[in-house]
PDB file of C-alpha atoms and ligand atoms in Angstrom:
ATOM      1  CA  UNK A   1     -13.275  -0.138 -10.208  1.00  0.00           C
ATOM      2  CA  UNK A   2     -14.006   3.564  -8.951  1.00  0.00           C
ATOM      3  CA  UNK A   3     -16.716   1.976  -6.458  1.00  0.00           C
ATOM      4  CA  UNK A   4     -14.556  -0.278  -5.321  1.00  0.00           C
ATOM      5  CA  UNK A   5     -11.456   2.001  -4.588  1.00  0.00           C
ATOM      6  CA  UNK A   6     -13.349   4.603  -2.890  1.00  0.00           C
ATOM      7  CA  UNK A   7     -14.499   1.986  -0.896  1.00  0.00           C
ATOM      8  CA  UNK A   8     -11.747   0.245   0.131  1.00  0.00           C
ATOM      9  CA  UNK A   9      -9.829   4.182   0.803  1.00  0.00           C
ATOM     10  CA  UNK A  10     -12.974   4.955   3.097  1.00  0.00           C
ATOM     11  CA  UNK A  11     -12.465   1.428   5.108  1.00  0.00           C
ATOM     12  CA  UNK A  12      -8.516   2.150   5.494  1.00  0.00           C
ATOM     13  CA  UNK A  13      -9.493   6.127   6.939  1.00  0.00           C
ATOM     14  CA  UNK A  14     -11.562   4.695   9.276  1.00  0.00           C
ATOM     15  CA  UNK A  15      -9.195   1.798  10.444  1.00  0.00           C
ATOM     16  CA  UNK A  16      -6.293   4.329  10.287  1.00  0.00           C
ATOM     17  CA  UNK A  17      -8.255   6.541  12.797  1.00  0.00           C
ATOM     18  CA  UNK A  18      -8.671   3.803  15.231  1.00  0.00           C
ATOM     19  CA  UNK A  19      -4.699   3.962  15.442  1.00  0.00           C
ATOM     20  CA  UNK A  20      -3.881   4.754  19.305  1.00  0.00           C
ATOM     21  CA  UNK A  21      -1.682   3.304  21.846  1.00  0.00           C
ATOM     22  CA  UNK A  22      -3.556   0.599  23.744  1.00  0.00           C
ATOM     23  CA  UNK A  23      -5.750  -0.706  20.656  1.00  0.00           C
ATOM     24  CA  UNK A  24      -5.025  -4.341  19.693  1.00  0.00           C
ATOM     25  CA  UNK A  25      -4.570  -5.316  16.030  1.00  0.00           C
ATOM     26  CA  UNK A  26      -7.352  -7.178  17.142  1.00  0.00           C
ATOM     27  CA  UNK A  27      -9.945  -4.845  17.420  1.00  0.00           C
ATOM     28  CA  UNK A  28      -8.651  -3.034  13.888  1.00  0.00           C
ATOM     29  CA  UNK A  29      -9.087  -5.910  12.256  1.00  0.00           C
ATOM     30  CA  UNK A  30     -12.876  -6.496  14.001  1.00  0.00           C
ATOM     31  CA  UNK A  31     -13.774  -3.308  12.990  1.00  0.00           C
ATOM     32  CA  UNK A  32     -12.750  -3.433   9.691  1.00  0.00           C
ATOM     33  CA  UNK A  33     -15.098  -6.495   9.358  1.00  0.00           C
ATOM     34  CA  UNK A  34     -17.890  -4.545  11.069  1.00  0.00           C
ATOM     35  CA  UNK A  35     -17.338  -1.587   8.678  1.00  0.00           C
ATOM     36  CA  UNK A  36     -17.466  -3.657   5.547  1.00  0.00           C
ATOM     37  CA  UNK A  37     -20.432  -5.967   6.313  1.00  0.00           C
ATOM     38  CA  UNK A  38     -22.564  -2.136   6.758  1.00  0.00           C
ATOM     39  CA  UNK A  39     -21.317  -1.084   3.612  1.00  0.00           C
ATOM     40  CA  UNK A  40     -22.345  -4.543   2.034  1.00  0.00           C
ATOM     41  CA  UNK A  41     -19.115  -5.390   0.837  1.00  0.00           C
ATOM     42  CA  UNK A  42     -16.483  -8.102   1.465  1.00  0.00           C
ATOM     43  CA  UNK A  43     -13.156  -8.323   2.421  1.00  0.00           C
ATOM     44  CA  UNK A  44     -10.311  -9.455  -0.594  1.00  0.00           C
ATOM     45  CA  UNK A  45      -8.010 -10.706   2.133  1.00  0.00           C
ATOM     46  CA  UNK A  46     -10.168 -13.160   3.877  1.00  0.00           C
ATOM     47  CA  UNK A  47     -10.667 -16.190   2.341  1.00  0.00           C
ATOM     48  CA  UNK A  48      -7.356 -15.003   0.127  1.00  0.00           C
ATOM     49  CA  UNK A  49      -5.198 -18.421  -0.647  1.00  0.00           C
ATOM     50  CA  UNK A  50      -1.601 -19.281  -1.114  1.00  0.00           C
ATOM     51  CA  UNK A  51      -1.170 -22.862  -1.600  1.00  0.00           C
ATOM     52  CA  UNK A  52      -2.834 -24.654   1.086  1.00  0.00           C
ATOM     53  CA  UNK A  53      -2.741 -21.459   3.564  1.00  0.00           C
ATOM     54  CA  UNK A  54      -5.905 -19.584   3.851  1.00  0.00           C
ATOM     55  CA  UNK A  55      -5.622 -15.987   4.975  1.00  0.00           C
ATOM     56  CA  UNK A  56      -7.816 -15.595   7.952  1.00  0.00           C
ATOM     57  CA  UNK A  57      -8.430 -11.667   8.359  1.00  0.00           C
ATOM     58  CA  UNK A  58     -10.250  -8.899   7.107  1.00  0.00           C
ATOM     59  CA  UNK A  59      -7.091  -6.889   7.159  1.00  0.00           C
ATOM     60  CA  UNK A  60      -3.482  -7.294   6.513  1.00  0.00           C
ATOM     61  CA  UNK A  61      -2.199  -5.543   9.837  1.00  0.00           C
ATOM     62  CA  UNK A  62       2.009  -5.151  10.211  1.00  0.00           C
ATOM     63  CA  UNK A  63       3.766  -3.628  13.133  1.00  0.00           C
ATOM     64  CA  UNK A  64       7.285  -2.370  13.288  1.00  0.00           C
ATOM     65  CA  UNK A  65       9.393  -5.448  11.615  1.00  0.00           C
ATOM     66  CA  UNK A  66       6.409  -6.530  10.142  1.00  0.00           C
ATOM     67  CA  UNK A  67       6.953  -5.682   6.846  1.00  0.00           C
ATOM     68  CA  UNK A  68       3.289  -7.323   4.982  1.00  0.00           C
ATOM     69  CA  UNK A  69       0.496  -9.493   5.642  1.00  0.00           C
ATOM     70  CA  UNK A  70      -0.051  -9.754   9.411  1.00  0.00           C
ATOM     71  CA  UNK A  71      -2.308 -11.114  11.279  1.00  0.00           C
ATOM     72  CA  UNK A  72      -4.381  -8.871  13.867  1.00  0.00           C
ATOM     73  CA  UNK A  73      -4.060 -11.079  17.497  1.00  0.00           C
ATOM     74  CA  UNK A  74      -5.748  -9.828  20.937  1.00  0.00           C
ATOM     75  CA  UNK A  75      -2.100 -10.159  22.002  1.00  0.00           C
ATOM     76  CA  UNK A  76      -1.169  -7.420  19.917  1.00  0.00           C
ATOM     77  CA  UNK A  77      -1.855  -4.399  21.325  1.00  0.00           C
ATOM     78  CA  UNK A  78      -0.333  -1.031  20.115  1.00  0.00           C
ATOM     79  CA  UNK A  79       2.235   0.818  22.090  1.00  0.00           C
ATOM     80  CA  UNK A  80       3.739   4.650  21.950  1.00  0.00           C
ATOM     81  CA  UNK A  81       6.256   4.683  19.120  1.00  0.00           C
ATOM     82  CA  UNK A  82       5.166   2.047  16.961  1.00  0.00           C
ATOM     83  CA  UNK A  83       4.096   1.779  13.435  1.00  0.00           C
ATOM     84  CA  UNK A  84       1.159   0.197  11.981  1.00  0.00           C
ATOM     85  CA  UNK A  85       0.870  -1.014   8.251  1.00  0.00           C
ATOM     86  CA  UNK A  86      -3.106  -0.955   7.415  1.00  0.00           C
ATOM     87  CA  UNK A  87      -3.646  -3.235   4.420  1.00  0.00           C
ATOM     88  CA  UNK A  88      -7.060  -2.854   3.056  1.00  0.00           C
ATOM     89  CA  UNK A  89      -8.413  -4.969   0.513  1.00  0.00           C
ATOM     90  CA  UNK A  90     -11.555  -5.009  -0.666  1.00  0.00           C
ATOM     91  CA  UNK A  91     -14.507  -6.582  -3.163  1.00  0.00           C
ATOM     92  CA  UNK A  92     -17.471  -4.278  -4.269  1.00  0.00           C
ATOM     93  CA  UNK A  93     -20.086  -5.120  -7.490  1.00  0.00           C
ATOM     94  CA  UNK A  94     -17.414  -7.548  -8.610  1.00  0.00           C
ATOM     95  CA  UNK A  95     -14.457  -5.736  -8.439  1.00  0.00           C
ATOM     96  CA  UNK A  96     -11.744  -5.232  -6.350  1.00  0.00           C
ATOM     97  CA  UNK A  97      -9.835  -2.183  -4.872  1.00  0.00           C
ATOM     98  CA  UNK A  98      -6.535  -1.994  -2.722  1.00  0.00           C
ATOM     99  CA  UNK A  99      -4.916   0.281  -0.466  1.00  0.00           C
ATOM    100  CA  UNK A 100      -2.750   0.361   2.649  1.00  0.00           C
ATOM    101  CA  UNK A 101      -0.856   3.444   4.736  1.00  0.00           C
ATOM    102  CA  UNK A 102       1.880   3.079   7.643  1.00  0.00           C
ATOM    103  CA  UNK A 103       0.946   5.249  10.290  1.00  0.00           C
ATOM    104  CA  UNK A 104       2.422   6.232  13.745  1.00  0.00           C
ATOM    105  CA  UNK A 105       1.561   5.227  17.059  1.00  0.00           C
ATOM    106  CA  UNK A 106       1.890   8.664  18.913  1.00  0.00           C
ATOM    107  CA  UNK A 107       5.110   9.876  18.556  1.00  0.00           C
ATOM    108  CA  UNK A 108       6.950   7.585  16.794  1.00  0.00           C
ATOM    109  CA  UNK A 109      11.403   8.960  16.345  1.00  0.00           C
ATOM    110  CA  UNK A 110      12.885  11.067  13.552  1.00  0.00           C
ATOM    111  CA  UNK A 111      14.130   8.433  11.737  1.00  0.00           C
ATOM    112  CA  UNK A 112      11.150   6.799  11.916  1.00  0.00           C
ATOM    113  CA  UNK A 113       8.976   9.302  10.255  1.00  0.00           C
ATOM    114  CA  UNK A 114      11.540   9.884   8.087  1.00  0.00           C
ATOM    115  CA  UNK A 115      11.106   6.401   6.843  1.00  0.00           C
ATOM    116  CA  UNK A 116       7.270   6.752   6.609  1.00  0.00           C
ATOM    117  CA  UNK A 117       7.120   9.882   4.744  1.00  0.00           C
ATOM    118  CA  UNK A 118       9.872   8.501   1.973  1.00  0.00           C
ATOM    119  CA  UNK A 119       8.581   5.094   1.518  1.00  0.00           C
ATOM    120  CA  UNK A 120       4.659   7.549   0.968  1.00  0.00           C
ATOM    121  CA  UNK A 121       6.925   9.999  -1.047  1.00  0.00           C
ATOM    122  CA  UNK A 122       8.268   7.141  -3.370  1.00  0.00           C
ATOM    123  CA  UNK A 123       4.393   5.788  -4.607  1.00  0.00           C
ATOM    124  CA  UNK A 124       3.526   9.613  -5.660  1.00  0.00           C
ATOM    125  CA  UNK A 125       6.977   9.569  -7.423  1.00  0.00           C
ATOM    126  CA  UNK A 126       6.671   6.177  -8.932  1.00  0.00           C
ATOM    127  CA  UNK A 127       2.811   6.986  -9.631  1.00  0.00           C
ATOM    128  CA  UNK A 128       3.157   9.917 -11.804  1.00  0.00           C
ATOM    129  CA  UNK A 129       4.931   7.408 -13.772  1.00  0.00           C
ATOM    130  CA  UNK A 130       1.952   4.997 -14.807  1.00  0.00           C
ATOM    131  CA  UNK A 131       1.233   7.098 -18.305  1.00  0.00           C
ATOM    132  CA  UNK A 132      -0.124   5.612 -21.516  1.00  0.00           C
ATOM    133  CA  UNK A 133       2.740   4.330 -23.211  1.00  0.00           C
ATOM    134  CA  UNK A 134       5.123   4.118 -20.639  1.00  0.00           C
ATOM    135  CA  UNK A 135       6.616   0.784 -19.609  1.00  0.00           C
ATOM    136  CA  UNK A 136       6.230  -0.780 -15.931  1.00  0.00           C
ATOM    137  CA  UNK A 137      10.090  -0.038 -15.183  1.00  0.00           C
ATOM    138  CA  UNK A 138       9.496   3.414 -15.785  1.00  0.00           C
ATOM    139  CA  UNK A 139       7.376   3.278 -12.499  1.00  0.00           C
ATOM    140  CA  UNK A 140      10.082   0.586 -11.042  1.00  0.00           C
ATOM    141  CA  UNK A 141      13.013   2.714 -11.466  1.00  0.00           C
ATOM    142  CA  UNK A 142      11.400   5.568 -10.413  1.00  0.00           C
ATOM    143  CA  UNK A 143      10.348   3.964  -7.157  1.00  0.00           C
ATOM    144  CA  UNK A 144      13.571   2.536  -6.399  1.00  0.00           C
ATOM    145  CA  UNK A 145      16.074   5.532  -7.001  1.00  0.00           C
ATOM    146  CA  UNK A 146      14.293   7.894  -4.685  1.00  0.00           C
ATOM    147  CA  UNK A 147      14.406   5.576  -1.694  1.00  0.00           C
ATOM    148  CA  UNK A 148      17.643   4.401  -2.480  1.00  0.00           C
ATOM    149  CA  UNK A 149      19.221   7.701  -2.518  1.00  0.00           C
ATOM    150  CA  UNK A 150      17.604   8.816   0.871  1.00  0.00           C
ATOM    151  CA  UNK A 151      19.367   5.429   1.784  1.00  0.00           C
ATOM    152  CA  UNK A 152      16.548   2.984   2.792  1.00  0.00           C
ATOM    153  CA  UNK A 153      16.182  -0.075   1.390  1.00  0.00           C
ATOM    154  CA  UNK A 154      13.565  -1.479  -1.351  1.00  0.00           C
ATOM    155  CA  UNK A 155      11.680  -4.902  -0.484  1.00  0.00           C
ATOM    156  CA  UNK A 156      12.091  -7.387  -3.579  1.00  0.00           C
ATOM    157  CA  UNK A 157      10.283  -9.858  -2.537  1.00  0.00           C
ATOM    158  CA  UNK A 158       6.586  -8.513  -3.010  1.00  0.00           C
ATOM    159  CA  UNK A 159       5.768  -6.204  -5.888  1.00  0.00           C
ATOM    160  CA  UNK A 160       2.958  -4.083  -6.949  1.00  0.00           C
ATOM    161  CA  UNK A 161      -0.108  -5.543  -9.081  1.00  0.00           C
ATOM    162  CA  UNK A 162      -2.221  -5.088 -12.088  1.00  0.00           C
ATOM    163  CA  UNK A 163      -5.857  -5.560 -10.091  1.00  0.00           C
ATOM    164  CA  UNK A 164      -9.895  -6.376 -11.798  1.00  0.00           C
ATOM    165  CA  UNK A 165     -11.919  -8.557 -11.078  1.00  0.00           C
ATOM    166  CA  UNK A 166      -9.571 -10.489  -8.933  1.00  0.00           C
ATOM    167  CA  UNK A 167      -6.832  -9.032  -6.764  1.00  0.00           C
ATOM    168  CA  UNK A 168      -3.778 -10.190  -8.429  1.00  0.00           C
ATOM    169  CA  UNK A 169      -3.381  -9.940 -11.865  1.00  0.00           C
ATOM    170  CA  UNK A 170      -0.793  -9.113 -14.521  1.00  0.00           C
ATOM    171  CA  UNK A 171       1.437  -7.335 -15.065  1.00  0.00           C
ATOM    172  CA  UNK A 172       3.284  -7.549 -11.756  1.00  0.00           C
ATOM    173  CA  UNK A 173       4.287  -3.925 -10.654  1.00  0.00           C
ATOM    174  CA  UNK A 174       7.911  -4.240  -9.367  1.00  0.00           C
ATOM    175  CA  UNK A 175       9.671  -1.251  -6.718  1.00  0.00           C
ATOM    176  CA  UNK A 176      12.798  -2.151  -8.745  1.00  0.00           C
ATOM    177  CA  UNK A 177      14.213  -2.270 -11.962  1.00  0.00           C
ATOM    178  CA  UNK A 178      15.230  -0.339 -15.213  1.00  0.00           C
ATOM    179  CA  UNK A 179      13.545   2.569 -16.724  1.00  0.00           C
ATOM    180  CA  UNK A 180      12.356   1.378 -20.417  1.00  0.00           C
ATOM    181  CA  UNK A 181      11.819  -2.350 -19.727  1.00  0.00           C
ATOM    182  CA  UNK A 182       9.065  -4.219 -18.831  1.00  0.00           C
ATOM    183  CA  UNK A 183       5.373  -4.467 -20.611  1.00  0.00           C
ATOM    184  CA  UNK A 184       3.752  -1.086 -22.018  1.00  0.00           C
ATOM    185  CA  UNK A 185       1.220   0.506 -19.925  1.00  0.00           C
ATOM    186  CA  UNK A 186      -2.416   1.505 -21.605  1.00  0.00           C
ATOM    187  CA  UNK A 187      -4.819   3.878 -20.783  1.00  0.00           C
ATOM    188  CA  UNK A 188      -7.505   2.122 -18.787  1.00  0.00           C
ATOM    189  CA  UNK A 189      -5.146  -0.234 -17.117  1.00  0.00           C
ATOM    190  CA  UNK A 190      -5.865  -0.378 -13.337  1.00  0.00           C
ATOM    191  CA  UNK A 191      -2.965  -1.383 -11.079  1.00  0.00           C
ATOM    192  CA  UNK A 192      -1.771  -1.183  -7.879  1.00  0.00           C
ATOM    193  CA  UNK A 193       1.459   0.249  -7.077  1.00  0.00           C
ATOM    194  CA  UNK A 194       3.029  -0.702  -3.058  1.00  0.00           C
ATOM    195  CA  UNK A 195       6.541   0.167  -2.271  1.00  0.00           C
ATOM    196  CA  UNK A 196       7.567  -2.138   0.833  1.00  0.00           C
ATOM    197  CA  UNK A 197      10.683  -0.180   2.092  1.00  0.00           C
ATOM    198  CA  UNK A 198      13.195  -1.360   5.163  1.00  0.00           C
ATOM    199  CA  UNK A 199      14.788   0.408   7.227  1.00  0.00           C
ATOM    200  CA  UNK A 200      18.225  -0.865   6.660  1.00  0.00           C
ATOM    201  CA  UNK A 201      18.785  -4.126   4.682  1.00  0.00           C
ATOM    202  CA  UNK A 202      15.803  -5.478   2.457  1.00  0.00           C
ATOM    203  CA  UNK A 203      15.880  -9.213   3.007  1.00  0.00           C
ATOM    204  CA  UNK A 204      13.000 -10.608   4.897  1.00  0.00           C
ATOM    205  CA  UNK A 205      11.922 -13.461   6.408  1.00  0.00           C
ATOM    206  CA  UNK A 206       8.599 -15.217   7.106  1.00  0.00           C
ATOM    207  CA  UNK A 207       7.245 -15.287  10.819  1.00  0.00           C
ATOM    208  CA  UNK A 208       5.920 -19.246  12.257  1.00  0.00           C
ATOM    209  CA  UNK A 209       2.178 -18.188  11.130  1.00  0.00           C
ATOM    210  CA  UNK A 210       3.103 -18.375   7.320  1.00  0.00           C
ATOM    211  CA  UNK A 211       1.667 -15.674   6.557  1.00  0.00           C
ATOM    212  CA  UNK A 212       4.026 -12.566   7.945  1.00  0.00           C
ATOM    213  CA  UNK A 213       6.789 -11.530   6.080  1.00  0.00           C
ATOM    214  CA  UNK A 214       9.585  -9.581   8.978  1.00  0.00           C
ATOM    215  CA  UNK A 215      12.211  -7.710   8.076  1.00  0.00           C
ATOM    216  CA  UNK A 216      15.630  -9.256   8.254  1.00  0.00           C
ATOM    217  CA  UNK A 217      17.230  -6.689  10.017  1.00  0.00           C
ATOM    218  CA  UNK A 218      14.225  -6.539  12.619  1.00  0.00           C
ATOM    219  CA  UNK A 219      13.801  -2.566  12.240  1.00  0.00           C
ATOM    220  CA  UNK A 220      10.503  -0.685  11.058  1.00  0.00           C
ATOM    221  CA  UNK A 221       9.005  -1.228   7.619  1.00  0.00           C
ATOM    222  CA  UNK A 222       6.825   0.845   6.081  1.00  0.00           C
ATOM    223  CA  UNK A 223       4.213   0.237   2.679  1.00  0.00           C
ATOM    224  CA  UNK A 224       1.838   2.541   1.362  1.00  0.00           C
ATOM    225  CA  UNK A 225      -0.416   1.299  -1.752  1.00  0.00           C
ATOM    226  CA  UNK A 226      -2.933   2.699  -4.096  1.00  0.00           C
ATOM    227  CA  UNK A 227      -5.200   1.525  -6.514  1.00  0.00           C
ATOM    228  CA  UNK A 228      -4.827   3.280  -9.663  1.00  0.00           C
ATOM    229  CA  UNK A 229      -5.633   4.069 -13.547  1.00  0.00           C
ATOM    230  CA  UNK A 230      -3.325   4.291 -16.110  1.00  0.00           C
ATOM    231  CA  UNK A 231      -3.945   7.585 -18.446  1.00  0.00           C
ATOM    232  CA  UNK A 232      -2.411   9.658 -20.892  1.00  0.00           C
ATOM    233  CA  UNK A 233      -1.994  12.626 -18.528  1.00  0.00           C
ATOM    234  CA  UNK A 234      -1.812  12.000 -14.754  1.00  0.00           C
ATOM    235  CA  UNK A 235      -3.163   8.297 -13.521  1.00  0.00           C
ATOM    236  CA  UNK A 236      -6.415   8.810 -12.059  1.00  0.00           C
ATOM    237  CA  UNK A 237      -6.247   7.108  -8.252  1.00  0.00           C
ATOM    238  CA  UNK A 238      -9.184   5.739  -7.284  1.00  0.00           C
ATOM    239  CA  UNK A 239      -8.343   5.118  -3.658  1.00  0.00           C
ATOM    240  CA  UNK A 240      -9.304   8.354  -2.666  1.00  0.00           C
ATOM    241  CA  UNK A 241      -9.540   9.310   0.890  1.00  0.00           C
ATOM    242  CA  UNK A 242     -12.929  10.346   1.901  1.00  0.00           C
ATOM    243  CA  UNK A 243     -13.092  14.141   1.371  1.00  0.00           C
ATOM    244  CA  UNK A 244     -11.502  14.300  -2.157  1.00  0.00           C
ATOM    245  CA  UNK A 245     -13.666  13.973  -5.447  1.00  0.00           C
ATOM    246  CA  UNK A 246     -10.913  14.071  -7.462  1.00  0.00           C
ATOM    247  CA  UNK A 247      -7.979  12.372  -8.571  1.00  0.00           C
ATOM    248  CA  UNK A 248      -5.875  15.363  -9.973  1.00  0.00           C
ATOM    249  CA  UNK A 249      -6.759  17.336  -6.912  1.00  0.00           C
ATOM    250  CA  UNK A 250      -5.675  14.930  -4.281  1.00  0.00           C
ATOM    251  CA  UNK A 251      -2.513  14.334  -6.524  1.00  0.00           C
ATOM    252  CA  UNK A 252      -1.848  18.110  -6.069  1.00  0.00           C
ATOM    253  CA  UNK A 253      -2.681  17.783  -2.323  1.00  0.00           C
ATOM    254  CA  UNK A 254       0.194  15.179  -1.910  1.00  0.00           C
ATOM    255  CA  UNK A 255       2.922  17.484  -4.187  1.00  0.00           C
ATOM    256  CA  UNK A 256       2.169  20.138  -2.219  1.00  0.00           C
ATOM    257  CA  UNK A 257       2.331  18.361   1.270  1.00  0.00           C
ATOM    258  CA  UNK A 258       5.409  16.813   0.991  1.00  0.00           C
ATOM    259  CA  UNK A 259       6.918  19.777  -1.696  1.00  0.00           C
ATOM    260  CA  UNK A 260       7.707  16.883  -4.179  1.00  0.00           C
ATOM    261  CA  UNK A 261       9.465  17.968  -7.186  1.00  0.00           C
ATOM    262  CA  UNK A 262       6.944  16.555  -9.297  1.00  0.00           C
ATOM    263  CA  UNK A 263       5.171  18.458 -12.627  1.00  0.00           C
ATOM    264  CA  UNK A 264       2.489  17.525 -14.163  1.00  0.00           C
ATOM    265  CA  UNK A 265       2.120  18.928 -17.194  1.00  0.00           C
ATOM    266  CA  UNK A 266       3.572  16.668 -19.280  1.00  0.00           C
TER     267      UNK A 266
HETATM  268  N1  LIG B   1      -2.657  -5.631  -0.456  1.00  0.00           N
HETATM  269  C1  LIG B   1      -2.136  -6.961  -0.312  1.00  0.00           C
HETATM  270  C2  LIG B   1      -1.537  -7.417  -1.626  1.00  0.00           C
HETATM  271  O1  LIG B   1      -1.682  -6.772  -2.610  1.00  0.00           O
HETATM  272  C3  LIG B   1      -3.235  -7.850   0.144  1.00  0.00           C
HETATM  273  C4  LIG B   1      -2.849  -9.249   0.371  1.00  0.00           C
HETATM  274  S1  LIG B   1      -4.234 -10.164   0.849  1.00  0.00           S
HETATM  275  C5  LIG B   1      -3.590 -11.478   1.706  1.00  0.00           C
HETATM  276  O2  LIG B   1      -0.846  -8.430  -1.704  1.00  0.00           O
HETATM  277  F1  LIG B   1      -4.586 -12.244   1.941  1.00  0.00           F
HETATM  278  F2  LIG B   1      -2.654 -12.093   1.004  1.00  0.00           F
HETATM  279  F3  LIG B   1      -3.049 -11.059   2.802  1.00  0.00           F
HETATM  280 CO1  LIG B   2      -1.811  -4.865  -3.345  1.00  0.00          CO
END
């Protein structure tokens, strides 16, 4: 599981530096192919199925009202002020590892960034939640009170994911719900924790590919993801950006950059 996070964390860096007015979603998702088949692994997305419908890209790539699961087209190329959801699933010696950032286009406005740094704010809050012996609405609750009370709007739709072998399996990691319910987390447990926040109202609807979910409202969404541990102390993230070696560092890294009011010895 550590293989395969690090893995899939040094695909999304790379795809999340290609991120520049004038690049299609296209050529994101091409290169995310490219960088995969060097590193001699595959893509978890490609091939992925829901019901008859076979997802056909390396990457799940969302702009603006896109809130999950897009599809990178030629037609799609990036302008000034947009945002770009980089979805990045991957498989690696069996395993699988899962991770996705929204990041700007250029400038993007205030109240867009402000979006994008709560909706990345609300996974470190919900994540130092995901301790031995806590339950998954613990990390729910958590999740869903901080973006509600900078008034954004949590996606109900999709939810987080317990993650192995294959990409989706239990227990299903809600961005909602009730502190104390839900199954008991163990040490060991990997999941994957991915708040989907709107801008404004939460419903969504699904684009004429199938595959797209769009937010109802038809303003930005924004998702950030990692792949993740469960421990007794701090989870141990193992979709570490390229440049960190470990988990507890890169932790303290994200406290300090966005001066959450998060401690961690519990
Ligand atoms: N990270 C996404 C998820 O956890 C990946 C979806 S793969 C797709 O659902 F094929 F469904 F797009
Ligand atoms: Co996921």
């Amino acid at each position: 599981m550590r293989v395969a996070g690090r893995s899939a964390a040094a695909v999304l860096d790379q795809l999340c530096a290609m991120v520049e007015p004038g690049v299609s979603t296209w050529d994101i998702d091409e290169a995310g192919g490219e960088i995969m088949s060097e590193m001699g692994i595959k893509s978890a997305c490609k091939g992925y199925r829901s019901g008859h419908r076979i997802f056909p890209s390396y990457t799940c790539l969302s702009v603006n009202e896109e809130v999950v699961h897009g599809i990178g087209t030629k037609e799609r190329i990036l302008k000034e002020g947009d945002v770009l959801s980089v979805d990045v699933c991957i498989r690696e010696g069996g395993f699988v590892g899962d991770n996705c950032r929204t990041v700007p286009v250029g400038d993007v406005s205030p109240e867009v960034g402000r979006l994008l740094r709560v909706t990345e704010e609300s996974l470190y809050v919900g994540l130092v939640n995901a301790l031995h012996k806590n339950r998954v609405g613990d990390i729910s609750h958590a999740v869903q009170q901080y973006v509600e009370a900078e008034g954004f709007a949590i996606i109900t739709n999709f939810v987080g994911h317990g993650v192995g072998r294959t990409l989706h399996e239990d227990p299903q990691i809600p961005n909602f719900g009730r502190a104390g319910t839900g199954v008991q987390l163990r040490k060991g447990l990997a999941i994957c924790i991915e708040p989907m926040v709107n801008t404004k109202s939460a419903g969504i609807r699904m684009a004429k590919d199938g595959w797209t979910a769009l937010a109802e409202d038809n303003l930005p969404s924004a998702h950030f993801e990692h792949t993740l541990l469960v421990d007794e102390g701090t989870p141990e993230i193992i979709t570490l950006p390229p440049g960190y070696d470990n988990a507890t560092k890169f932790l303290l890294s994200k406290i300090e950059q966005f001066s959450l009011d998060i401690d961690l010895n519990h």
